[in-house]
Short mmCIF file of C-alpha atoms (C1' of nucleotides) in Angstrom, two decimals:
data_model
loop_
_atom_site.label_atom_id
_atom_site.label_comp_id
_atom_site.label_asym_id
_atom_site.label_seq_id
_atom_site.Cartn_x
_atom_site.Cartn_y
_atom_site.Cartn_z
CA UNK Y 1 0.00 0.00 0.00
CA UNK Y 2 1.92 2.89 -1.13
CA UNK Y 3 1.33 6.08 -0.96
CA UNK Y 4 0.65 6.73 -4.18
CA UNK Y 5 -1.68 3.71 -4.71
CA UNK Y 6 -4.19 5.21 -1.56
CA UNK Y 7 -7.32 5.81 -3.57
CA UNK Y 8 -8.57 9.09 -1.93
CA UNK Y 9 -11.86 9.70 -0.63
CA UNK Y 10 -14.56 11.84 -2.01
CA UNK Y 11 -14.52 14.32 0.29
CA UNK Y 12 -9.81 14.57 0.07
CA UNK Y 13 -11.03 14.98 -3.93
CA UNK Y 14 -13.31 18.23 -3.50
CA UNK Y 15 -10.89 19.23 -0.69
CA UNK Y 16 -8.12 19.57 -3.99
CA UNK Y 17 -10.48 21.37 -6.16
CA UNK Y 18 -12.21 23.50 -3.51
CA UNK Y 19 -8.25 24.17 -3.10
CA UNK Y 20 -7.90 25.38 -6.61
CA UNK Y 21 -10.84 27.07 -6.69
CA UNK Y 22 -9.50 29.20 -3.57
CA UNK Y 23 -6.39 30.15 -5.35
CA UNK Y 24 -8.14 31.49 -8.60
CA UNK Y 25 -10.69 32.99 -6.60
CA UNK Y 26 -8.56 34.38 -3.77
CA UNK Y 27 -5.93 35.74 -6.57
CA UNK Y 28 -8.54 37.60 -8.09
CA UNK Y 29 -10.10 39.35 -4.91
CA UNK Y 30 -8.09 38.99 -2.37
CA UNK Y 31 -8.42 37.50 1.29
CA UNK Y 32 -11.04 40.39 2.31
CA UNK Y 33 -12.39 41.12 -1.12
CA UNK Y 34 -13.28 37.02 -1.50
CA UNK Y 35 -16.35 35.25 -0.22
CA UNK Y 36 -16.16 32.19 0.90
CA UNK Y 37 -19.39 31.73 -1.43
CA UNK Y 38 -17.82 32.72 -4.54
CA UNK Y 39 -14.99 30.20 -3.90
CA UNK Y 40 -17.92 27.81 -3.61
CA UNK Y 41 -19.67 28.65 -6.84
CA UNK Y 42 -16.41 28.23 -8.60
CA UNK Y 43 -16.05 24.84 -7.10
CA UNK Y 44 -19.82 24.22 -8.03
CA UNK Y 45 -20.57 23.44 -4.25
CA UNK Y 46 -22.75 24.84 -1.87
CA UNK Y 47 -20.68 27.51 0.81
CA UNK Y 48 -22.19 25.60 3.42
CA UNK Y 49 -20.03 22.13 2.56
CA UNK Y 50 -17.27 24.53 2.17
CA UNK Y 51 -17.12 25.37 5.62
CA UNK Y 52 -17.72 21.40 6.38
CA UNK Y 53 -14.36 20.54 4.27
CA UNK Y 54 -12.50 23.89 5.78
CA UNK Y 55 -13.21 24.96 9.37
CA UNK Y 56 -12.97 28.84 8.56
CA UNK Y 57 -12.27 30.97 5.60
CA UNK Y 58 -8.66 32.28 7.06
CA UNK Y 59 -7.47 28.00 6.99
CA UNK Y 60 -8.95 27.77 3.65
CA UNK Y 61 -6.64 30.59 2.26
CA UNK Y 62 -3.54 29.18 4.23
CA UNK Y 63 -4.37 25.87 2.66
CA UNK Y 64 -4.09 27.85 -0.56
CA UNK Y 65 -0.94 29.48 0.15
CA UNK Y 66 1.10 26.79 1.12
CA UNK Y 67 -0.42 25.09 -1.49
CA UNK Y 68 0.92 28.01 -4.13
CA UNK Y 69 4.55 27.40 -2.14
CA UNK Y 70 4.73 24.12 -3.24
CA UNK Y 71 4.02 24.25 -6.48
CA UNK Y 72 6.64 26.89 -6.97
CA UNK Y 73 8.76 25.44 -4.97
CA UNK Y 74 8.25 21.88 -7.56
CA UNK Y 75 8.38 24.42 -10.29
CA UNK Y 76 12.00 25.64 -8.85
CA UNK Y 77 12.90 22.21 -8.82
CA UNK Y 78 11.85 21.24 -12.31
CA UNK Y 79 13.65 24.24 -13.58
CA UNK Y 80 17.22 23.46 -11.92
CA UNK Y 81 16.71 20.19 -12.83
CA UNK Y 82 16.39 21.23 -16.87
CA UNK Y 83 19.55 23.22 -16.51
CA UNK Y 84 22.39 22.62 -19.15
CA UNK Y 85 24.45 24.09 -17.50
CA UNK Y 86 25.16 23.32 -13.35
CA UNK Y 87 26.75 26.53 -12.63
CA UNK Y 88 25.63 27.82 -9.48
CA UNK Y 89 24.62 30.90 -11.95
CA UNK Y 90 22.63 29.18 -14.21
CA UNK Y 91 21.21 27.03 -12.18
CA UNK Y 92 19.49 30.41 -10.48
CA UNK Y 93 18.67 31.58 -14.24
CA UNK Y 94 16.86 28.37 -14.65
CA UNK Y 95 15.08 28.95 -12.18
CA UNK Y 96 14.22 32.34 -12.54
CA UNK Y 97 13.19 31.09 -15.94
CA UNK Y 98 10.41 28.66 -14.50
CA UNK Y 99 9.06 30.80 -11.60
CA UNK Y 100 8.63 33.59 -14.76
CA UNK Y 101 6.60 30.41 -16.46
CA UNK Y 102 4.65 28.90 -13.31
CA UNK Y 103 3.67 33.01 -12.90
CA UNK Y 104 2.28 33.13 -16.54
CA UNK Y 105 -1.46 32.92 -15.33
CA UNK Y 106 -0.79 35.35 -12.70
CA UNK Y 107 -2.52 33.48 -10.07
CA UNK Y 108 -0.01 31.82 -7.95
CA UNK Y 109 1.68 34.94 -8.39
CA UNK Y 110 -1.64 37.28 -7.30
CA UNK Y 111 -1.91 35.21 -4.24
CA UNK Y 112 1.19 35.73 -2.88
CA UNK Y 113 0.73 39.63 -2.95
CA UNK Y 114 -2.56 39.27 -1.49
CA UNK Y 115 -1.09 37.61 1.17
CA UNK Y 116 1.18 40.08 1.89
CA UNK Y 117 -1.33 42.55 2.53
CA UNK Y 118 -2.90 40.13 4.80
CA UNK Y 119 0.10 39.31 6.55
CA UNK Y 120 -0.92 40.94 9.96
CA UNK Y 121 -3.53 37.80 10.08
CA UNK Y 122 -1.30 35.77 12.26
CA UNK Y 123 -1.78 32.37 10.26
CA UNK Y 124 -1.28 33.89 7.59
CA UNK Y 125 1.47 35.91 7.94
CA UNK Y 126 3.25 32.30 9.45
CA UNK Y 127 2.40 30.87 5.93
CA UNK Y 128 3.79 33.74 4.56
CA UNK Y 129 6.95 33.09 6.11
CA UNK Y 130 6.99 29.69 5.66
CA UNK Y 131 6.61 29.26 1.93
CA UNK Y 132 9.85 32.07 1.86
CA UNK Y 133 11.83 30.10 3.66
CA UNK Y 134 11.32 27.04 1.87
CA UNK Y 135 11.97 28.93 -1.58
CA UNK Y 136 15.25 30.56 -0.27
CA UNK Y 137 16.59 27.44 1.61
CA UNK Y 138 15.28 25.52 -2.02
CA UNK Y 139 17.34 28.15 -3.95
CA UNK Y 140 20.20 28.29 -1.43
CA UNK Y 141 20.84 24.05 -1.35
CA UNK Y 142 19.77 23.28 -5.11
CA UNK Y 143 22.21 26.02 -6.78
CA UNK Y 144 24.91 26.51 -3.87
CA UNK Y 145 25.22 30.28 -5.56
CA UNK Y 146 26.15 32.55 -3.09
CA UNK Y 147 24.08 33.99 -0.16
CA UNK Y 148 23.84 36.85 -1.98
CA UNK Y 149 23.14 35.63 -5.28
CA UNK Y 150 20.17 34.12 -3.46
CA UNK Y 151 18.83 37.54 -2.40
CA UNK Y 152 18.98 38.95 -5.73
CA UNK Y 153 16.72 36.07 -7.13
CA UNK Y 154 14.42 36.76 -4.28
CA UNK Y 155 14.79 40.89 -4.80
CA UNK Y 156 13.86 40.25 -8.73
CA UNK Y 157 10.71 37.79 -7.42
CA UNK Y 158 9.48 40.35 -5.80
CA UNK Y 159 10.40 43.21 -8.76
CA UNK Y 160 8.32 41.12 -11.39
CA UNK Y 161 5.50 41.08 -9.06
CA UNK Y 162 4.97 44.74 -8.56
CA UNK Y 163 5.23 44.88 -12.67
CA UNK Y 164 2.61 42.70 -12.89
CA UNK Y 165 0.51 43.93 -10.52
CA UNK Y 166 1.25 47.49 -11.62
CA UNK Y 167 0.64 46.08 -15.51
CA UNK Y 168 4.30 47.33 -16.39
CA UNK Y 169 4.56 44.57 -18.84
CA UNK Y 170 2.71 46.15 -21.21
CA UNK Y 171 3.92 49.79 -20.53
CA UNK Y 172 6.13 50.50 -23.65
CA UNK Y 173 7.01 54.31 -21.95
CA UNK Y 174 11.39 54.78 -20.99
CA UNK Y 175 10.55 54.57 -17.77
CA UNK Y 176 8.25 51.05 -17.66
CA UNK Y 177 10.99 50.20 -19.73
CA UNK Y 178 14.06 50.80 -17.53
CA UNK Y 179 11.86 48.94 -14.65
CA UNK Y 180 11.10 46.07 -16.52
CA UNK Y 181 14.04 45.76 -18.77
CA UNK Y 182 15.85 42.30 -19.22
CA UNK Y 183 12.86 40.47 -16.93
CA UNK Y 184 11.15 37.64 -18.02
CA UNK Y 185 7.54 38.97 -17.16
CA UNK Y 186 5.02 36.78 -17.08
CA UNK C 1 -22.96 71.80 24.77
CA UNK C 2 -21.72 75.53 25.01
CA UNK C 3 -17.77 75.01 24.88
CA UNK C 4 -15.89 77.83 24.08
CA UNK C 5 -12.92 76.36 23.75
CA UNK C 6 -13.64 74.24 20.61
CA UNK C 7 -11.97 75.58 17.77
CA UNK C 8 -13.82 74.60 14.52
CA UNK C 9 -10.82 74.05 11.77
CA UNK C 10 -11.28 74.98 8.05
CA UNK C 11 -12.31 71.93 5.58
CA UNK C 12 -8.44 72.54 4.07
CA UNK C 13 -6.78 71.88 7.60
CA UNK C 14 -9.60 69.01 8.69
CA UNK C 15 -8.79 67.05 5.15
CA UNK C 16 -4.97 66.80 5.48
CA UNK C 17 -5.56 65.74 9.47
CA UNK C 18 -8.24 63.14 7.56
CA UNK C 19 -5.27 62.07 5.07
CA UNK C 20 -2.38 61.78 7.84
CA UNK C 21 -5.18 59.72 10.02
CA UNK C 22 -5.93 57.54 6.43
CA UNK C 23 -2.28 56.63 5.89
CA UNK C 24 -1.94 55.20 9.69
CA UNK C 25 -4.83 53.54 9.76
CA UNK C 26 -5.32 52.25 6.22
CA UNK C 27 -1.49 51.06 6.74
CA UNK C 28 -2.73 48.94 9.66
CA UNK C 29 -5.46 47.03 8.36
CA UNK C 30 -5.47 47.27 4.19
CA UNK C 31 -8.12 49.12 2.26
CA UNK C 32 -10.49 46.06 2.59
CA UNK C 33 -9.84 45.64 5.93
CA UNK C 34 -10.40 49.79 7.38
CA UNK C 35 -13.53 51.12 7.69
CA UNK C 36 -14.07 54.49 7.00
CA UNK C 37 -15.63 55.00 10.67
CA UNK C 38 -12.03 53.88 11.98
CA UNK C 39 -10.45 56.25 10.42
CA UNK C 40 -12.87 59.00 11.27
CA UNK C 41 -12.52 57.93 15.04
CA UNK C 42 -8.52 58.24 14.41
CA UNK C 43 -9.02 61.77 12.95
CA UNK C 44 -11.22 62.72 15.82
CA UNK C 45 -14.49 63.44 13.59
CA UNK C 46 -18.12 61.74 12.97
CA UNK C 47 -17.47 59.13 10.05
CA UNK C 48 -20.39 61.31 8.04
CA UNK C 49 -18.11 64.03 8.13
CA UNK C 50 -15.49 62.30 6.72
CA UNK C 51 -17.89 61.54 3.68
CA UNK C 52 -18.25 65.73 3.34
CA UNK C 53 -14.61 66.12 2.76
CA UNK C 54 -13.85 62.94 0.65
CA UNK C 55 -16.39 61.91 -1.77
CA UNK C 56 -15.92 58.19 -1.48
CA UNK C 57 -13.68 55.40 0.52
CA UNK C 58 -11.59 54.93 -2.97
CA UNK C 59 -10.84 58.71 -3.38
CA UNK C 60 -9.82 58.80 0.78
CA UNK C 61 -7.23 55.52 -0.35
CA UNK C 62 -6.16 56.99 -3.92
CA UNK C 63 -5.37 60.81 -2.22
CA UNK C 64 -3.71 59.07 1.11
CA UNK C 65 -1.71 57.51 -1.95
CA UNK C 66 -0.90 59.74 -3.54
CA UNK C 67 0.49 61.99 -0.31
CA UNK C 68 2.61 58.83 0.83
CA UNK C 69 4.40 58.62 -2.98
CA UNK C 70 4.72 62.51 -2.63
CA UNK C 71 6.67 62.03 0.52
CA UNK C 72 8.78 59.33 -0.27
CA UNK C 73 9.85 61.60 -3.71
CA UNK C 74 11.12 64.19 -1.04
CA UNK C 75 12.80 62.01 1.10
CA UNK C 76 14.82 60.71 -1.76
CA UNK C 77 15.29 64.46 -2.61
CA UNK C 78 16.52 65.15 0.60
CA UNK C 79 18.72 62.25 0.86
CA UNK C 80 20.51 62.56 -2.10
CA UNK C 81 20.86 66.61 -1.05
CA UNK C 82 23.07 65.04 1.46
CA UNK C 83 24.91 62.61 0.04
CA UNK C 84 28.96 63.76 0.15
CA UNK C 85 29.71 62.08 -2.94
CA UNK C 86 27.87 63.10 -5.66
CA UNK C 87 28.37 60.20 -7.92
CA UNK C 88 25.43 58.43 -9.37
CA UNK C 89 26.18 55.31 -7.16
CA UNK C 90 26.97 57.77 -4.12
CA UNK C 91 23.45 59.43 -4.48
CA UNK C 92 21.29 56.62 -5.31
CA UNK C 93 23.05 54.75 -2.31
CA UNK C 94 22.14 57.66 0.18
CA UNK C 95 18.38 58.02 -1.15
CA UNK C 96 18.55 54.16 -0.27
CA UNK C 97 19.30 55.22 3.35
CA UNK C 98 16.73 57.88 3.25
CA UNK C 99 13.87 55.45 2.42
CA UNK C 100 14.73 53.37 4.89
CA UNK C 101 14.26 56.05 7.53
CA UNK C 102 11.38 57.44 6.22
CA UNK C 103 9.66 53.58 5.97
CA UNK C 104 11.40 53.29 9.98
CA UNK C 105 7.72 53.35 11.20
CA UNK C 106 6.18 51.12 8.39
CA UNK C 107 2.97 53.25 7.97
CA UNK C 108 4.18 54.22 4.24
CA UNK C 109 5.44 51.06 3.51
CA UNK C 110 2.82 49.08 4.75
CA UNK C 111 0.38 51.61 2.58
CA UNK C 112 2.19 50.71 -0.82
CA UNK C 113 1.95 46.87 0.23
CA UNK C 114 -1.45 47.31 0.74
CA UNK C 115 -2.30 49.32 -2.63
CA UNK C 116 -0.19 46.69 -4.55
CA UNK C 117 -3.26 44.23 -3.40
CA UNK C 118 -5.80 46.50 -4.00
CA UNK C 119 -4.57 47.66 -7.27
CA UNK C 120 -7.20 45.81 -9.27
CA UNK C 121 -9.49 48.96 -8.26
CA UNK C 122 -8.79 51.07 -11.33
CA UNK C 123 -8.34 54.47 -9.72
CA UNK C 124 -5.83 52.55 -7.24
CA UNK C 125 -3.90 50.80 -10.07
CA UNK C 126 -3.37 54.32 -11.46
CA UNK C 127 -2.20 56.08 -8.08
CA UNK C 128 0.16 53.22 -7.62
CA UNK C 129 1.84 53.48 -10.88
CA UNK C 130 2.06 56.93 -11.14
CA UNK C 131 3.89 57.01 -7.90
CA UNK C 132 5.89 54.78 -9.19
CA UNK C 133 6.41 56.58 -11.90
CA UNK C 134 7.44 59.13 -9.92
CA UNK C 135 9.84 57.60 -7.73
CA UNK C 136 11.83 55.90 -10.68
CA UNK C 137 12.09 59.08 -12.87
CA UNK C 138 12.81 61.09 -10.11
CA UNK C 139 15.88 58.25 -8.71
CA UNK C 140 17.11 58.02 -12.52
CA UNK C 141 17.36 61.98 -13.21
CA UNK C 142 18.51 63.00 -10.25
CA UNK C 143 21.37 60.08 -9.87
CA UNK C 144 21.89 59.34 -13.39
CA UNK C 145 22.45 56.32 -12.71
CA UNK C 146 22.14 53.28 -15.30
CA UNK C 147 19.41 52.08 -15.95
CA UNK C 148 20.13 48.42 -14.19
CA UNK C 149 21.41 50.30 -11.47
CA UNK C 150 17.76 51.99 -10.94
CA UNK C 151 16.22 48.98 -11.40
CA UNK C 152 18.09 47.28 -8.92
CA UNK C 153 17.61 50.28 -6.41
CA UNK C 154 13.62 49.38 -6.75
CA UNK C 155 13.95 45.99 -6.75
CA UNK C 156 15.69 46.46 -3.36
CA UNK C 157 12.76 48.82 -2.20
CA UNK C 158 10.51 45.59 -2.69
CA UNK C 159 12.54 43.23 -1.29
CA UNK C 160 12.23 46.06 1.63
CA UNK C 161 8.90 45.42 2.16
CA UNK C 162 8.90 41.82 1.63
CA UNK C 163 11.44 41.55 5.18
CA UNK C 164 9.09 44.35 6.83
CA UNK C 165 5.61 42.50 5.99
CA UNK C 166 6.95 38.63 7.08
CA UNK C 167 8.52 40.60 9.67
CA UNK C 168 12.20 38.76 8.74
CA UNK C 169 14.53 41.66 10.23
CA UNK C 170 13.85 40.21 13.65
CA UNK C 171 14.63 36.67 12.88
CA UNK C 172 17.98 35.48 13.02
CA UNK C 173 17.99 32.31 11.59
CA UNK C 174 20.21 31.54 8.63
CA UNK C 175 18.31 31.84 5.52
CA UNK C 176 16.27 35.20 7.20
CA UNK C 177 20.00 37.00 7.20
CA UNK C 178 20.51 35.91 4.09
CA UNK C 179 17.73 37.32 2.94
CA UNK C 180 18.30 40.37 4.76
CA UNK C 181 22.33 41.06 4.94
CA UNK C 182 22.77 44.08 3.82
CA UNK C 183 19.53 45.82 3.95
CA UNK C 184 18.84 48.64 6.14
CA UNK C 185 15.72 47.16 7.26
CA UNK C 186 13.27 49.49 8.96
"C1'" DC E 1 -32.42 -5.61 3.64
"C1'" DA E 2 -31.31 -2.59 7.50
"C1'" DA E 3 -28.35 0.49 9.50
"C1'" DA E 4 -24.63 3.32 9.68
"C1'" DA E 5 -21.74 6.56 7.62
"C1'" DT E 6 -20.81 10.03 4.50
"C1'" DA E 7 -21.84 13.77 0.89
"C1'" DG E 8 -24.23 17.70 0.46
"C1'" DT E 9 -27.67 21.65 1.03
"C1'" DG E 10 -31.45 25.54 2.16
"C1'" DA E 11 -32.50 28.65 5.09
"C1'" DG E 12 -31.24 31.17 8.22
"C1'" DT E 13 -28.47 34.77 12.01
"C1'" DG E 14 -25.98 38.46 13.78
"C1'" DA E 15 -22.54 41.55 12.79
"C1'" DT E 16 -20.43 44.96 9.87
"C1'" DT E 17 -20.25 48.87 6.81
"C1'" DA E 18 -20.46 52.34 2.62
"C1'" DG E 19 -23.05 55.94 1.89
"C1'" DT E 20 -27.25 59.32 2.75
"C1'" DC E 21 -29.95 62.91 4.82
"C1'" DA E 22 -32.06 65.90 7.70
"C1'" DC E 23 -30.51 68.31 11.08
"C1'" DT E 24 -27.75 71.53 14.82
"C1'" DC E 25 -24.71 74.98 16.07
"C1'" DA E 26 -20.97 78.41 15.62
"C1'" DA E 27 -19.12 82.10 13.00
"C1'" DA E 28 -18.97 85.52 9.68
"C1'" DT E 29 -21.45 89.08 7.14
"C1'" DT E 30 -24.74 92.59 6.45
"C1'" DA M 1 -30.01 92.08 15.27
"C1'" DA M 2 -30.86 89.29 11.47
"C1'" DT M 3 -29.25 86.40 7.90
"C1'" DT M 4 -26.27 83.45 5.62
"C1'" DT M 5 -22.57 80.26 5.40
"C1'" DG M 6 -20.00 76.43 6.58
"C1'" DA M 7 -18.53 72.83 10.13
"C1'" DG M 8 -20.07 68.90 12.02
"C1'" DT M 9 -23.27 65.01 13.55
"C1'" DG M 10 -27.01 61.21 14.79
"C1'" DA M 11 -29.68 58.12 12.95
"C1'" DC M 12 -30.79 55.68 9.59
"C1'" DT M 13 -30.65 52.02 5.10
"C1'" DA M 14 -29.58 48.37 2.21
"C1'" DA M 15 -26.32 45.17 1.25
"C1'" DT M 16 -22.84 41.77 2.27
"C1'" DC M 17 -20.82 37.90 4.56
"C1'" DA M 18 -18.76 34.37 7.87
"C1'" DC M 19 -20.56 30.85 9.90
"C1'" DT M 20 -24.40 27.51 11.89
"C1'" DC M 21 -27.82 24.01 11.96
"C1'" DA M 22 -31.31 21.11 10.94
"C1'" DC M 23 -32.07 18.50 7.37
"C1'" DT M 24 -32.03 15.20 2.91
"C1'" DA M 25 -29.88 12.05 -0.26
"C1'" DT M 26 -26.55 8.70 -1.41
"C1'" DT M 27 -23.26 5.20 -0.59
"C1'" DT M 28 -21.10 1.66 2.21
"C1'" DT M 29 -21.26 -2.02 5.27
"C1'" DG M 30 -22.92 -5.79 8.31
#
DNA sequence: CAAAATAGTGAGTGATTAGTCACTCAAATT
DNA sequence: AATTTGAGTGACTAATCACTCACTATTTTG
């Protein structure tokens, strides 16, 4: 009986897509702006069996977020792992080059900033935390670039989500220029 | 109630108290998250009141904006009125320094965090890049700096926020000061 | 088949809040 | 003194929303 081979019960299946649901939902409107009913009626549930699979709408959006974490942090993986080269340098490229993919929908990407805002939620804000550290330590051990090497790719996450969310990308002016030049956005 | 010794102020005066009250208080709990009756108790005035001198909850958030971009583009003027070396890297290194003063109570930094997640909201989305409009032309003609080396100097400003929202500058683990070496955190 | 367990919902409740409106009172103006 | 102007408020309204609960329908099991 491996892991892999447990067949899941009904209720672990609409936990996933209720999960996915969340994170389109969520990156769209936010942790305030969201209703746990409009998560629902994406998930083509009743709210009320939303609240039987999640206890409260604030574990629902953690769910979500470390959800998002992992998938990056997968994505991360799958990048390095496609690397020609195994540079500590172009390992981080690589990298760069599959978060910029994994952000194309803007969703895992959305969620994240909405979190951010609603990091003063003390759950959240742990989550928060938690999915960083996991991406820098993944970074850090998968590339051995230097410490700050590291920061940069983290400074440049964080760049090419204030161009999205500021719809730089498709700002042809100098100045959207000079912010966005030479980044891969999404 | 015959009191004397209340002195009615004029609209002009009442709205900028209304605006420095908006900026703390939106800062704390997002634009979502503040009711306009908060802020009106922070200002010291009758939430309808507050609805005489701003039109609407999104004009309040847009001009409380708009002032914290305007005072972040004088801080950087100020700081790089100081710098002793007047070299590009000199000057955009001391507006650096000046930021992270000005953000030393979090109030304006919190405020752009916040806007970046509300920026969906049309008028919002403008304020927020036209500020940062501001703040990049204003960091690139008054340094003349490269290009890279402006887009670096905002990429840092983000990465800024990132440490001040998961509240990283007070954790001392190894991959938080990795994250953080270097950075005049507020 | 009967019974137990599990999936799922309709119909609420109580709290919150953006925005309105008719109003009061102090101060300036005539 | 009388009138006008502008500062400021109390008391609403209509909508939204997190969460609950009593309930039904379906599936699994003994």
């Amino acid at each position: 009986m491996s892991n892999a081979a447990i067949k899941l019960s009904t209720a672990d299946v609409r936990r996933d897509t209720v999960v996915a649901s969340a994170i389109t939902v969520f990156a769209q409107t936010g942790y305030l702006g969201t209703s746990v009913a409009s998560v629902a009626q994406h998930a083509g549930i009743s709210p009320a069996y939303v609240f039987k699979l999640f206890p409260s709408k604030e574990l629902l959006f953690v769910t979500a977020l470390d959800h998002c974490f992992e998938l990056v942090r997968a994505a991360l993986e799958q990048g390095a792992a496609t690397s020609k080269d195994q540079t500590p340098e172009a390992i981080l490229y690589a990298m760069g080059e599959a978060y910029a993919d994994l952000m194309a929908d803007h969703s895992l990407l959305m969620l994240q900033v909405h979190a951010q805002s609603a990091a003063s939620v003390p759950e959240i804000g742990a989550a928060l935390r938690k999915g960083l550290r996991i991406i820098s330590m993944f970074a850090k051990t998968r590339s051995q670039a230097s410490d700050d090497a590291v920061q940069l790719f983290i400074a440049y996450g964080q760049l090419c989500h204030l161009i999205v969310v500021t719809g730089l990308d498709s700002d042809t002016s100098a100045w959207a220029r000079m912010i966005t030049a030479g980044i891969r956005h999404p």
